[in-house]
Coordinates of C-alpha atoms and ligand atoms in Angstrom, one line a residue:
X1 CA -16.2 10.8 -22.7
X2 CA -16.3 7.3 -24.1
X3 CA -13.9 6.1 -21.5
X4 CA -16.2 7.5 -18.8
X5 CA -19.2 5.7 -20.1
X6 CA -17.4 2.4 -20.2
X7 CA -16.3 3.0 -16.6
X8 CA -19.8 3.6 -15.5
X9 CA -21.1 0.6 -17.2
X10 CA -18.4 -1.5 -15.7
X11 CA -19.1 -0.3 -12.3
X12 CA -22.7 -1.4 -12.5
X13 CA -21.5 -4.8 -13.6
X14 CA -19.0 -4.8 -10.6
X15 CA -21.7 -4.0 -8.1
X16 CA -23.9 -6.7 -9.4
X17 CA -21.1 -9.3 -9.2
X18 CA -20.2 -8.1 -5.7
X19 CA -23.7 -8.5 -4.5
X20 CA -23.6 -12.1 -5.8
X21 CA -20.2 -12.8 -4.3
X22 CA -21.1 -11.7 -0.9
X23 CA -24.5 -13.2 -0.7
X24 CA -22.8 -16.5 -1.2
X25 CA -19.8 -16.3 1.0
X26 CA -17.5 -14.4 3.3
X27 CA -18.4 -13.4 6.8
X28 CA -15.1 -12.8 8.5
X29 CA -12.1 -10.8 7.3
X30 CA -9.1 -13.0 6.6
X31 CA -6.1 -13.2 4.3
X32 CA -7.4 -16.0 2.0
X33 CA -10.2 -15.9 -0.4
X34 CA -13.1 -18.2 0.3
X35 CA -16.5 -19.0 -1.1
X36 CA -17.9 -20.7 -4.2
X37 CA -15.4 -20.8 -7.1
X38 CA -18.0 -19.5 -9.5
X39 CA -18.4 -16.2 -7.6
X40 CA -15.0 -15.2 -8.8
X41 CA -14.1 -17.6 -11.7
X42 CA -15.8 -18.4 -15.0
X43 CA -14.8 -21.6 -16.7
X44 CA -15.6 -20.6 -20.3
X45 CA -16.6 -16.9 -20.1
X46 CA -20.0 -17.9 -21.3
X47 CA -23.4 -18.3 -19.7
X48 CA -26.5 -19.4 -21.7
X49 CA -24.6 -18.7 -24.9
X50 CA -23.8 -15.1 -24.0
X51 CA -20.3 -13.7 -23.3
X52 CA -20.0 -13.0 -19.6
X53 CA -17.1 -10.4 -19.6
X54 CA -16.8 -8.0 -22.6
X55 CA -13.2 -8.0 -23.7
X56 CA -12.6 -11.2 -21.7
X57 CA -11.8 -13.8 -20.7
X58 CA -9.5 -12.7 -18.0
X59 CA -6.4 -14.5 -16.7
X60 CA -6.9 -17.2 -14.1
X61 CA -10.5 -17.5 -15.5
X62 CA -11.5 -14.6 -13.3
X63 CA -14.7 -12.7 -13.7
X64 CA -13.0 -9.3 -13.0
X65 CA -9.6 -7.7 -13.0
X66 CA -7.6 -6.3 -10.1
X67 CA -9.4 -2.9 -10.2
X68 CA -12.8 -4.4 -10.7
X69 CA -12.7 -6.6 -7.5
X70 CA -11.0 -3.9 -5.4
X71 CA -13.4 -1.0 -6.1
X72 CA -16.1 -0.3 -3.6
X73 CA -16.9 1.1 -0.1
X74 CA -15.2 -0.6 2.8
X75 CA -17.8 0.7 5.2
X76 CA -21.0 -0.3 3.3
X77 CA -23.5 -2.5 5.0
X78 CA -24.8 -4.3 1.9
X79 CA -22.3 -7.1 2.3
X80 CA -19.7 -5.9 -0.2
X81 CA -17.4 -4.4 2.3
X82 CA -14.0 -5.0 4.0
X83 CA -15.9 -6.5 6.9
X84 CA -16.9 -9.3 4.5
X85 CA -13.5 -10.0 3.2
X86 CA -12.6 -7.7 0.3
X87 CA -10.2 -4.8 0.8
X88 CA -11.3 -1.9 -1.4
X89 CA -8.4 0.3 -2.4
X90 CA -10.4 2.4 -4.9
X91 CA -13.5 3.8 -3.4
X92 CA -16.2 5.4 -5.5
X93 CA -16.9 9.2 -5.7
X94 CA -19.8 9.0 -3.2
X95 CA -17.5 7.7 -0.4
X96 CA -15.0 10.6 -0.2
X97 CA -14.7 10.5 3.6
X98 CA -10.9 10.6 4.0
X99 CA -11.0 13.3 6.6
X100 CA -7.8 14.8 8.0
X101 CA -5.7 11.7 8.2
X102 CA -7.7 8.9 6.7
X103 CA -8.2 6.8 9.8
X104 CA -11.9 7.3 10.6
X105 CA -13.6 6.6 7.3
X106 CA -13.4 4.1 4.5
X107 CA -9.7 4.4 3.8
X108 CA -7.4 1.4 4.3
X109 CA -3.7 1.3 5.1
X110 CA -2.5 2.0 1.6
X111 CA -4.8 4.9 1.1
X112 CA -7.2 5.1 -1.9
X113 CA -6.8 5.4 -5.6
X114 CA -10.0 7.4 -5.6
X115 CA -7.9 10.6 -5.6
X116 CA -6.3 9.8 -8.9
X117 CA -9.7 9.9 -10.5
X118 CA -9.5 13.7 -10.0
X119 CA -7.1 16.5 -11.0
X120 CA -4.5 17.0 -9.8
X121 CA -4.0 13.2 -9.3
X122 CA -2.5 12.8 -5.8
X123 CA -1.2 9.2 -5.7
X124 CA 0.2 6.5 -7.9
X125 CA -1.4 6.8 -11.3
X126 CA -1.9 3.1 -11.9
X127 CA -3.0 1.8 -15.3
X128 CA -6.7 0.7 -15.2
X129 CA -7.8 3.5 -12.9
X130 CA -6.0 6.7 -13.8
X131 CA -7.9 8.7 -16.4
X132 CA -6.2 12.1 -15.9
X133 CA -2.4 11.8 -15.8
X134 CA -0.3 8.8 -16.2
X135 CA 1.8 7.2 -18.8
X136 CA 5.5 7.7 -19.2
X137 CA 6.6 9.1 -15.9
X138 CA 9.8 7.6 -14.5
X139 CA 9.7 7.2 -10.8
X140 CA 11.2 10.3 -9.1
X141 CA 14.5 9.2 -7.6
X142 CA 14.7 6.0 -9.6
X143 CA 18.3 4.8 -9.2
X144 CA 17.7 1.6 -11.2
X145 CA 20.0 -0.7 -9.1
X146 CA 17.8 -2.0 -6.3
X147 CA 16.4 -5.4 -6.9
X148 CA 13.6 -7.2 -5.1
X149 CA 14.2 -10.4 -3.1
X150 CA 14.2 -12.4 -6.4
X151 CA 17.0 -10.2 -7.8
X152 CA 14.7 -8.3 -10.2
X153 CA 14.6 -4.5 -10.4
X154 CA 11.1 -3.1 -11.1
X155 CA 11.1 -1.6 -14.6
X156 CA 14.0 -3.8 -15.4
X157 CA 16.5 -1.1 -14.4
X158 CA 15.5 1.0 -17.4
X159 CA 12.1 2.6 -16.8
X160 CA 11.1 4.6 -19.9
X161 CA 7.6 5.6 -21.1
X162 CA 5.7 3.2 -18.9
X163 CA 2.7 3.6 -16.6
X164 CA 2.8 2.1 -13.2
X165 CA 0.6 -1.0 -12.7
X166 CA -0.8 -2.8 -9.6
X167 CA 1.4 -5.8 -10.1
X168 CA 4.3 -7.2 -12.2
X169 CA 7.2 -5.6 -14.0
X170 CA 6.0 -2.0 -13.5
X171 CA 4.0 -2.7 -10.4
X172 CA 4.4 -2.9 -6.6
X173 CA 2.6 -6.2 -5.9
X174 CA 3.8 -9.6 -7.0
X175 CA 6.9 -10.7 -8.9
X176 CA 8.6 -8.2 -11.2
X177 CA 9.7 -10.7 -13.8
X178 CA 6.4 -10.7 -15.8
X179 CA 4.1 -7.9 -17.0
X180 CA 1.2 -10.3 -16.6
X181 CA -0.4 -9.1 -13.4
X182 CA -2.1 -12.3 -12.6
X183 CA 1.0 -14.4 -13.1
X184 CA 2.8 -11.9 -10.9
X185 CA 0.6 -12.5 -7.9
X186 CA -0.2 -16.1 -8.6
X187 CA -1.1 -18.0 -5.4
X188 CA -1.4 -14.8 -3.4
X189 CA -5.2 -14.9 -3.0
X190 CA -5.6 -18.6 -2.2
X191 CA -2.5 -19.2 -0.1
X192 CA -2.2 -15.8 1.6
X193 CA -0.8 -16.0 5.1
X194 CA -2.5 -13.7 7.6
X195 CA 0.2 -12.3 9.8
X196 CA 3.8 -13.2 10.1
X197 CA 6.0 -14.4 7.3
X198 CA 8.9 -16.8 7.4
X199 CA 12.4 -15.8 6.0
X200 CA 11.0 -12.7 4.2
X201 CA 14.4 -11.5 2.9
X202 CA 14.7 -14.5 0.6
X203 CA 11.0 -15.4 0.2
X204 CA 9.9 -14.6 -3.3
X205 CA 6.4 -16.0 -3.2
X206 CA 3.6 -13.4 -3.2
X207 CA 1.6 -15.5 -0.7
X208 CA 4.4 -15.5 1.9
X209 CA 5.3 -11.8 1.6
X210 CA 3.6 -8.9 3.3
X211 CA 0.5 -8.0 1.2
X212 CA 2.0 -9.8 -1.8
X213 CA 4.9 -7.3 -1.9
X214 CA 7.6 -9.8 -2.8
X215 CA 10.3 -10.2 -0.1
X216 CA 8.8 -7.5 2.2
X217 CA 8.0 -8.5 5.8
X218 CA 5.4 -7.2 8.2
X219 CA 2.5 -8.1 10.3
X220 CA -0.8 -7.9 8.5
X221 CA -3.8 -6.4 10.3
X222 CA -6.7 -8.6 9.6
X223 CA -9.0 -5.8 8.3
X224 CA -6.3 -3.9 6.4
X225 CA -6.4 -1.1 8.9
X226 CA -10.0 -0.2 8.5
X227 CA -10.4 2.5 11.1
X228 CA -7.2 1.7 13.0
X229 CA -6.1 2.8 16.5
X230 CA -3.0 2.4 18.7
X231 CA -3.6 -1.2 19.4
X232 CA -5.2 -2.2 16.1
X233 CA -2.9 -1.7 13.1
X234 CA -0.4 -3.3 10.7
X235 CA 3.1 -3.7 12.2
X236 CA 5.6 -2.5 9.5
X237 CA 9.1 -3.7 9.2
X238 CA 11.9 -1.2 9.5
X239 CA 15.7 -1.1 10.0
X240 CA 17.7 0.9 12.5
X241 CA 20.6 1.1 10.0
X242 CA 19.8 3.5 7.2
X243 CA 20.9 2.7 3.6
X244 CA 20.1 0.3 0.8
X245 CA 21.7 -3.0 2.0
X246 CA 21.0 -3.3 5.7
X247 CA 17.6 -5.0 5.5
X248 CA 15.9 -5.4 2.2
X249 CA 12.6 -6.6 3.7
X250 CA 11.5 -3.2 5.1
X251 CA 8.5 -1.3 3.8
X252 CA 10.7 1.6 2.9
X253 CA 12.9 -0.7 0.8
X254 CA 9.9 -1.6 -1.2
X255 CA 9.6 2.1 -2.1
X256 CA 13.4 2.3 -2.6
X257 CA 13.2 -0.2 -5.4
X258 CA 11.7 2.5 -7.5
X259 CA 12.6 5.7 -5.5
X260 CA 16.1 4.6 -4.3
X261 CA 17.6 8.0 -4.0
X262 CA 15.0 9.1 -1.5
X263 CA 15.9 6.1 0.8
X264 CA 19.6 7.0 1.1
X265 CA 21.5 10.0 2.4
X266 CA 24.1 9.1 -0.3
X267 CA 26.6 11.9 0.0
X268 CA 26.3 12.6 3.7
X269 CA 27.9 9.4 5.2
X270 CA 28.5 10.0 8.8
X271 CA 26.9 8.0 11.7
X272 CA 28.1 4.6 10.5
X273 CA 27.7 5.4 6.8
X274 CA 24.0 5.9 7.4
X275 CA 24.1 9.7 7.4
X276 CA 23.1 12.1 10.2
X277 CA 22.1 15.6 11.2
X278 CA 22.0 17.9 9.4
X279 CA 20.4 15.6 7.0
X280 CA 20.3 16.0 3.2
X281 CA 17.0 14.2 2.8
X282 CA 14.4 13.2 5.4
X283 CA 15.7 10.1 7.1
X284 CA 13.9 6.8 6.7
X285 CA 14.8 3.4 8.1
X286 CA 16.2 5.4 11.0
X287 CA 15.5 4.9 14.7
X288 CA 13.7 7.9 16.3
X289 CA 15.3 8.3 19.7
X290 CA 13.8 8.8 23.1
X291 CA 15.3 12.2 23.2
X292 CA 14.4 15.9 22.9
X293 CA 11.2 16.6 21.0
X294 CA 10.8 13.0 19.8
X295 CA 10.3 11.7 23.4
X296 CA 6.8 13.1 23.3
X297 CA 5.6 11.1 20.3
X298 CA 2.2 9.9 21.2
X299 CA 2.0 11.9 24.4
X300 CA 3.2 11.0 27.8
X301 CA 2.3 7.3 27.3
X302 CA 4.1 7.3 23.9
X303 CA 1.1 5.7 22.2
X304 CA 1.5 4.4 18.6
X305 CA -0.2 6.9 16.3
X306 CA -1.7 5.2 13.2
X307 CA -1.9 8.5 11.4
X308 CA 2.0 8.7 11.5
X309 CA 3.0 5.1 11.7
X310 CA 6.4 3.9 12.9
X311 CA 8.1 0.6 12.0
X312 CA 9.9 -2.0 14.1
X313 CA 12.8 -4.4 13.5
X314 CA 10.8 -7.3 14.8
X315 CA 7.6 -8.2 13.1
X316 CA 7.8 -11.9 13.7
X317 CA 6.0 -13.5 16.6
X318 CA 5.5 -10.3 18.5
X319 CA 2.5 -8.4 19.7
X320 CA 1.8 -5.4 17.7
X321 CA 3.2 -2.2 19.3
X322 CA 0.6 -0.1 21.0
X323 CA 3.0 2.0 23.0
X324 CA 6.5 2.6 21.7
X325 CA 9.7 2.1 23.8
X326 CA 12.2 3.7 21.3
X327 CA 14.3 0.6 21.4
X328 CA 13.6 -1.0 18.0
X329 CA 10.0 0.1 17.4
X330 CA 10.2 3.8 16.5
X331 CA 11.6 3.7 13.0
X332 CA 10.7 6.4 10.5
X333 CA 9.5 5.0 7.2
X334 CA 8.3 6.4 3.8
X335 CA 4.8 5.7 4.8
X336 CA 5.1 7.6 8.1
X337 CA 4.3 10.5 5.8
X338 CA 2.9 9.1 2.5
X339 CA 0.0 6.8 1.5
X340 CA 1.1 4.2 -1.0
X341 CA -2.0 4.3 -3.1
X342 CA -3.3 7.8 -2.9
X343 CA -4.7 10.5 -0.6
X344 CA -6.5 13.9 -1.1
X345 CA -3.2 15.7 -0.4
X346 CA -0.3 16.9 -2.5
X347 CA 2.2 14.1 -3.3
X348 CA 0.0 11.5 -1.6
X349 CA 0.8 12.8 1.9
X350 CA -1.2 11.3 4.7
X351 CA -2.2 14.7 5.9
X352 CA -2.4 18.2 4.4
X353 CA 1.2 19.3 4.7
X354 CA 1.4 21.6 1.7
X355 CA -1.8 23.4 2.4
X356 CA -1.4 23.9 6.2
X357 CA 1.0 26.6 7.5
X358 CA 1.6 24.6 10.7
X359 CA 2.8 21.6 8.7
X360 CA -0.1 19.4 10.0
X361 CA 1.1 16.1 11.5
X362 CA 4.9 16.7 11.2
X363 CA 4.5 17.7 14.9
X364 CA 3.5 14.2 15.9
X365 CA 7.2 13.5 15.9
X366 CA 8.7 17.0 15.9
X367 CA 6.6 17.8 18.9
X368 CA 8.4 21.0 19.9
X369 CA 7.7 22.5 16.5
X370 CA 4.1 22.6 17.5
Ligands
HEC401 C1 -13.3 -14.4 -3.8 C2 -12.8 -14.7 -5.1 C3 -12.3 -16.1 -5.4 C4 -12.9 -17.3 -5.1 C5 -14.2 -17.5 -4.3 C6 -12.1 -18.4 -5.7 N1 -11.0 -17.8 -6.3 FE1 -9.6 -18.8 -7.3 N2 -8.6 -17.1 -7.6 C7 -9.0 -15.8 -7.2 C8 -8.1 -14.8 -7.7 C9 -8.2 -13.3 -7.4 C10 -7.1 -15.5 -8.3 C11 -5.9 -15.0 -9.1 C12 -4.8 -14.3 -8.4 C13 -4.0 -15.2 -7.5 O1 -3.6 -16.3 -7.9 O2 -3.7 -14.8 -6.4 C14 -7.4 -17.0 -8.3 C15 -6.6 -18.0 -8.8 C16 -7.0 -19.3 -8.9 C17 -6.2 -20.3 -9.5 C18 -4.8 -20.2 -10.2 C19 -3.8 -19.7 -9.2 C20 -3.5 -20.6 -8.0 O3 -3.7 -20.2 -6.9 O4 -3.0 -21.7 -8.2 C21 -6.9 -21.5 -9.4 C22 -6.5 -22.9 -9.9 C23 -8.2 -21.2 -8.7 N3 -8.2 -19.8 -8.4 C24 -9.1 -22.1 -8.4 C25 -10.2 -21.8 -7.5 C26 -11.2 -22.8 -7.1 C27 -11.1 -24.3 -7.5 C28 -12.1 -22.1 -6.3 C29 -13.3 -22.7 -5.5 C30 -12.9 -23.8 -4.6 C31 -11.7 -20.7 -6.3 N4 -10.6 -20.6 -7.0 C32 -12.5 -19.7 -5.6 C33 -10.2 -15.5 -6.6 C34 -11.1 -16.5 -6.1
HEC402 C1 -12.2 -12.0 -8.1 C2 -11.9 -10.9 -7.2 C3 -10.4 -10.4 -7.1 C4 -9.5 -10.2 -8.1 C5 -9.7 -10.3 -9.6 C6 -8.4 -9.7 -7.5 N1 -8.5 -9.7 -6.1 FE1 -7.1 -9.1 -4.8 N2 -8.3 -9.7 -3.2 C7 -9.6 -10.2 -3.4 C8 -10.1 -10.6 -2.1 C9 -11.5 -11.3 -1.8 C10 -9.1 -10.4 -1.2 C11 -9.1 -10.6 0.4 C12 -8.6 -12.0 0.6 C13 -7.1 -12.1 0.5 O1 -6.4 -11.4 1.3 O2 -6.6 -12.8 -0.4 C14 -8.0 -9.8 -1.9 C15 -6.8 -9.4 -1.3 C16 -5.8 -8.7 -2.0 C17 -4.6 -8.2 -1.4 C18 -4.3 -8.2 0.1 C19 -3.7 -9.5 0.4 C20 -3.4 -9.6 1.9 O3 -2.3 -10.0 2.3 O4 -4.3 -9.3 2.7 C21 -3.8 -7.7 -2.4 C22 -2.5 -7.0 -2.3 C23 -4.5 -7.9 -3.7 N3 -5.7 -8.5 -3.4 C24 -4.1 -7.5 -4.9 C25 -4.7 -7.9 -6.1 C26 -4.1 -7.7 -7.4 C27 -2.8 -7.0 -7.7 C28 -5.0 -8.2 -8.3 C29 -4.8 -8.3 -9.9 C30 -3.7 -9.1 -10.3 C31 -6.1 -8.7 -7.6 N4 -5.9 -8.5 -6.2 C32 -7.2 -9.3 -8.2 C33 -10.3 -10.3 -4.6 C34 -9.8 -10.1 -5.8
HEC403 C1 7.1 -0.1 -9.1 C2 7.7 1.2 -8.9 C3 7.2 2.0 -7.8 C4 7.2 1.7 -6.4 C5 7.6 0.3 -5.8 C6 6.8 2.8 -5.7 N1 6.6 3.9 -6.6 FE1 6.1 5.8 -6.1 N2 6.0 6.3 -8.0 C7 6.3 5.5 -9.1 C8 6.1 6.2 -10.4 C9 6.3 5.6 -11.8 C10 5.7 7.5 -10.0 C11 5.4 8.7 -11.0 C12 4.1 8.5 -11.7 C13 2.9 8.5 -10.7 O1 2.8 9.4 -9.9 O2 2.2 7.5 -10.8 C14 5.7 7.5 -8.5 C15 5.3 8.6 -7.8 C16 5.3 8.7 -6.4 C17 4.9 9.9 -5.6 C18 4.3 11.2 -6.2 C19 2.8 11.0 -6.3 C20 2.1 12.3 -6.8 O3 1.0 12.5 -6.3 O4 2.7 13.0 -7.6 C21 5.0 9.5 -4.3 C22 4.7 10.4 -3.1 C23 5.5 8.2 -4.3 N3 5.6 7.7 -5.6 C24 5.7 7.5 -3.1 C25 6.0 6.1 -3.0 C26 6.1 5.4 -1.8 C27 5.9 5.9 -0.4 C28 6.3 4.1 -2.1 C29 6.4 2.9 -1.2 C30 5.2 2.6 -0.4 C31 6.4 4.0 -3.6 N4 6.2 5.3 -4.1 C32 6.7 2.9 -4.3 C33 6.7 4.2 -9.0 C34 6.8 3.4 -7.8
HEC404 C1 7.5 9.6 12.1 C2 8.2 10.6 12.7 C3 8.5 11.9 11.9 C4 7.6 12.6 11.1 C5 6.2 12.3 10.9 C6 8.4 13.6 10.5 N1 9.7 13.6 11.0 FE1 11.2 14.9 10.4 N2 12.5 13.7 11.4 C7 12.2 12.6 12.2 C8 13.4 12.1 12.8 C9 13.5 10.9 13.8 C10 14.5 12.9 12.3 C11 16.0 12.7 12.6 C12 16.4 13.3 13.8 C13 17.9 12.9 14.1 O1 18.8 13.4 13.4 O2 18.1 12.1 15.0 C14 13.9 13.9 11.4 C15 14.6 14.9 10.8 C16 14.0 16.0 10.1 C17 14.7 17.1 9.6 C18 16.3 17.2 9.6 C19 16.8 17.7 10.9 C20 18.3 17.7 11.0 O3 18.8 17.8 12.1 O4 18.9 17.7 9.9 C21 13.8 18.0 9.1 C22 14.1 19.3 8.5 C23 12.5 17.3 9.3 N3 12.7 16.1 9.9 C24 11.3 17.9 8.9 C25 10.1 17.2 8.9 C26 8.9 17.7 8.3 C27 8.7 19.0 7.5 C28 7.9 16.8 8.5 C29 6.5 16.8 8.0 C30 6.3 16.8 6.5 C31 8.5 15.7 9.3 N4 9.8 16.0 9.5 C32 7.9 14.6 9.7 C33 11.0 12.1 12.5 C34 9.8 12.5 11.8
HEC405 C1 8.9 13.3 6.7 C2 7.9 13.0 5.7 C3 8.3 12.3 4.5 C4 9.0 11.1 4.5 C5 9.5 10.2 5.6 C6 9.1 10.7 3.1 N1 8.5 11.7 2.3 FE1 8.4 11.7 0.3 N2 7.6 13.6 0.3 C7 7.3 14.3 1.4 C8 6.8 15.6 1.1 C9 6.3 16.7 2.0 C10 6.9 15.7 -0.3 C11 6.5 16.9 -1.2 C12 7.7 17.6 -1.7 C13 8.4 18.3 -0.6 O1 7.8 19.1 0.2 O2 9.6 18.0 -0.5 C14 7.4 14.4 -0.8 C15 7.6 14.0 -2.1 C16 7.9 12.7 -2.6 C17 7.9 12.3 -3.9 C18 7.6 13.1 -5.2 C19 8.8 13.7 -5.7 C20 8.6 14.5 -7.0 O3 9.6 14.7 -7.7 O4 7.4 15.0 -7.2 C21 8.2 11.0 -3.9 C22 8.4 10.1 -5.1 C23 8.4 10.6 -2.5 N3 8.2 11.7 -1.7 C24 8.8 9.3 -2.1 C25 9.3 9.0 -0.8 C26 9.9 7.8 -0.5 C27 10.2 6.7 -1.4 C28 10.2 7.9 0.8 C29 11.0 6.9 1.7 C30 12.3 6.5 1.2 C31 9.7 9.2 1.3 N4 9.1 9.8 0.3 C32 9.7 9.6 2.6 C33 7.4 13.8 2.8 C34 8.1 12.7 3.1

């Protein structure tokens, strides 16, 4: 009860700060913060002798924490929206417009943590948001041997009794060598690169990595996939060689750092040690071929479908894929099926798989199972 009251009070404070931020700055979506320093930072956590942030000051002299700044409605027209430069990954209860696949409403590419406010919590139960389930769950499929580009394994290789966080040791964003979330993403907000990254496999800077996911490559859509379509979306990095070592800059390898067993066929090593049909686990970092039922992905024109995204081997200096050619741009990834943050559906699926006897959007790829 007490926790809920504090949350409500905080959200009023957040709304006020947002109104202020966006009156002062920000008209075009881009990958770097801009605007007056004072809209986001406070030098002494004090104004006219009163404390500005209860429980503060925050790291990097910030007026809010990660969740505070990233809570809101992407589609709102009061200025505090993704259109004005802040991606909201936790929308509030009154913006539950996910729909069937989360591509028409307020949901961004990662999905939304809104659905971990509820029970059952369907998504990553990050500290600072999750009020229902949470602490102490080891990542399913954790195989504790898969480091990030800086050589650090999230959770230190020994994940016990810890809740997942946005960033840091137990988080997805930023470096994993610190449990301080602001040190983990340092530089990411001011030096963020919109679009292509250089040498992602060895780049350990949050700013130069795809969405501050250290060492991961990819092309960043400038509005974080707000209402995407075939020609307006992120371009994810994938590999045509399944397994843990082929390309450690893929979006699926990010997931593998905590869920490694699900990224590897492990005991079924045919097809050049990558596994093959019949599979033991659903393949990822695997090229979907222009053959059989898969040839009909996206209809006769093979349009890219943002509700079941595919990755490509090239995300550097290429146009984003709007129609796939099955050469190096039809790679199955973890996020072909899941939302990284949360969704309304069981196990953070992008669509209602468990509750729909037809399987829902599995048929986007398995077209003859329709
Ligand atoms: C829209 C919000 C926003 C505005 C405006 C903003 N900052 Fe920041 N700043 C952040 C965030 C978030 C971080 C911490 C996370 C990070 O480093 O990515 C940060 C971190 C910093 C840091 C420490 C990390 C680094 O990048 O070296 C400095 C110094 C800083 N800001 C200075 C400034 C100054 C000076 C201004 C005005 C010219 C400014 N900021 C305007 C959001 C903002
Ligand atoms: C003061 C407000 C503020 C705080 C605090 C803040 N962010 Fe952000 N964040 C922003 C804004 C504004 C953007 C959009 C500009 C940009 O991409 O840097 C953003 C963008 C991002 C992005 C997308 C970057 C990209 O490549 O497009 C990520 C990831 C992110 N923030 C994570 C975090 C994490 C993790 C924390 C806590 C350690 C945090 N943010 C704290 C305001 C904030
Ligand atoms: C830093 C470690 C970490 C990373 C990276 C990570 N996860 Fe997780 N994941 C966890 C933990 C811990 C849990 C169990 C607790 C929870 O659900 O929050 C979990 C749970 C899940 C669940 C079950 C959620 C539910 O509703 O029960 C899914 C699905 C999932 N992860 C998918 C992914 C995908 C897809 C990626 C890559 C985009 C990913 N994870 C990356 C740590 C991680
Ligand atoms: C993004 C495209 C895509 C989506 C979405 C997708 N699949 Fe698959 N699936 C594939 C590909 C490609 C293969 C591997 C085919 C091969 O062996 O060449 C595969 C393999 C399989 C296999 C193993 C077949 C075998 O020969 O061993 C099963 C079972 C399966 N998928 C079920 C599902 C279900 C259930 C869903 C929905 C939850 C789903 N798939 C969603 C692309 C997809
Ligand atoms: C073809 C769709 C599909 C792909 C691709 C896929 N998943 Fe899943 N995942 C599911 C479904 C469906 C479930 C729910 C359980 C089930 O039906 O097997 C699930 C469950 C999970 C869980 C929860 C397991 C638990 O014990 O509760 C995690 C974690 C997870 N997936 C992570 C991943 C990761 C990491 C990848 C990439 C390496 C991945 N998934 C790729 C469809 C997929």
